XYZ file of C-alpha atoms in Angstrom:
142
model
C -136.086 56.107 152.183
C -135.853 59.144 154.399
C -136.351 59.068 158.126
C -139.421 61.051 159.168
C -139.027 63.991 161.487
C -140.832 64.107 164.843
C -143.351 66.547 163.337
C -143.990 64.162 160.417
C -144.405 61.208 162.808
C -146.895 63.322 164.852
C -148.847 64.232 161.746
C -148.948 60.532 160.680
C -150.351 59.533 164.109
C -153.026 62.241 163.725
C -153.765 60.978 160.212
C -154.132 57.420 161.447
C -156.659 58.588 164.111
C -159.030 59.391 161.241
C -158.919 55.691 160.352
C -157.939 56.098 156.685
C -158.716 53.137 154.492
C -156.097 50.741 153.257
C -155.763 49.650 149.612
C -154.295 46.387 148.431
C -154.851 46.644 144.664
C -157.230 43.637 144.529
C -159.917 43.735 141.900
C -162.627 44.302 144.523
C -160.872 47.290 146.011
C -162.430 50.689 145.265
C -159.418 52.678 144.020
C -161.326 55.967 143.528
C -163.073 55.633 146.921
C -159.723 55.034 148.632
C -158.157 58.038 147.036
C -161.140 60.269 147.714
C -161.215 59.274 151.432
C -157.504 59.832 151.895
C -157.834 63.219 150.107
C -160.718 64.205 152.378
C -158.766 63.373 155.540
C -155.551 65.042 154.358
C -157.454 68.142 153.172
C -159.253 68.326 156.517
C -155.920 68.215 158.302
C -154.499 70.833 155.914
C -151.583 68.577 155.010
C -152.518 67.404 151.545
C -149.642 69.162 149.793
C -147.161 68.561 152.568
C -147.691 64.877 153.454
C -150.451 63.669 151.223
C -148.494 61.319 148.991
C -146.401 59.742 151.682
C -149.309 59.238 154.080
C -151.493 57.785 151.335
C -148.655 55.478 150.228
C -148.435 54.382 153.894
C -151.906 52.940 153.523
C -151.005 50.764 150.531
C -150.713 47.042 151.070
C -149.866 43.961 148.960
C -149.704 44.563 145.200
C -150.475 48.233 145.585
C -147.502 48.696 147.962
C -145.305 46.768 145.530
C -146.395 49.099 142.726
C -145.459 52.138 144.856
C -142.086 50.585 145.904
C -141.249 49.854 142.255
C -142.036 53.479 141.396
C -139.769 54.684 144.234
C -136.886 52.376 143.403
C -137.093 53.220 139.663
C -137.023 56.985 140.424
C -133.626 58.718 140.412
C -132.314 59.475 143.897
C -132.395 63.226 143.188
C -136.003 63.145 141.946
C -138.597 65.031 143.951
C -141.631 63.249 145.278
C -144.687 63.407 143.072
C -147.360 65.977 143.860
C -150.775 64.814 144.961
C -152.099 65.338 141.451
C -149.284 63.313 139.888
C -149.646 60.567 142.414
C -153.459 60.341 142.088
C -153.175 60.342 138.267
C -150.615 57.497 138.334
C -152.628 55.602 140.971
C -155.899 55.787 139.021
C -154.132 54.800 135.774
C -152.762 51.728 137.538
C -155.728 50.615 139.644
C -158.925 51.680 137.813
C -159.822 49.100 135.154
C -160.263 50.403 131.580
C -163.786 49.069 131.558
C -164.733 51.333 134.463
C -163.009 54.327 132.788
C -164.997 53.555 129.633
C -168.244 53.391 131.666
C -167.483 56.809 133.291
C -166.845 58.251 129.826
C -170.113 56.914 128.519
C -172.003 58.382 131.494
C -170.321 61.768 131.071
C -171.068 61.817 127.320
C -174.762 61.290 128.048
C -175.096 63.826 130.878
C -177.790 66.402 130.214
C -178.580 69.927 131.388
C -182.244 70.337 130.598
C -182.654 69.225 126.956
C -178.987 69.789 126.044
C -175.986 67.528 126.488
C -173.367 68.987 128.818
C -171.151 69.867 125.871
C -174.048 71.681 124.085
C -174.773 73.504 127.384
C -171.114 74.590 127.754
C -171.061 75.897 124.131
C -174.421 77.639 124.680
C -173.105 79.310 127.859
C -169.977 80.570 126.121
C -172.106 81.959 123.287
C -174.262 83.877 125.779
C -171.121 85.206 127.438
C -169.696 86.242 124.056
C -172.927 87.997 123.099
C -173.131 89.865 126.410
C -169.534 91.067 126.309
C -169.792 92.031 122.605
C -173.035 93.974 123.134
C -171.922 95.649 126.361
C -168.171 95.202 126.983
C -168.192 97.496 130.048
C -170.699 95.304 131.862
C -170.069 91.588 131.335
C -172.621 89.480 133.195
C -170.825 86.167 133.074
């Protein structure tokens, strides 16, 4: 584990002043809420890409921290740290129950825009775009 520079320590202290949530990995913990709140703070501080993963990992406790330590220990020494997107994908895969993912999928599949499903609306919008650019290629209105 690397020693943080003075700048990194100063940024961590600023991050902690926003009172970021902690996450332990217990069934009652809200994994998505935790990730969204950390993202909001890090984005507000303009350090998401620079310190986002390490500062969010700092907020992990218990089983969640053990999950992260296992990931770090299993990674080759020369491996780069994961990006925020990679970290959040791994985190959600690990801590969001499949039943909740299934429920989100079901909600998304039944979303509607007027009388159309979202998928039908997307297809319809692309068809309009295609018709407009085919009929008047010099003036696309999409």
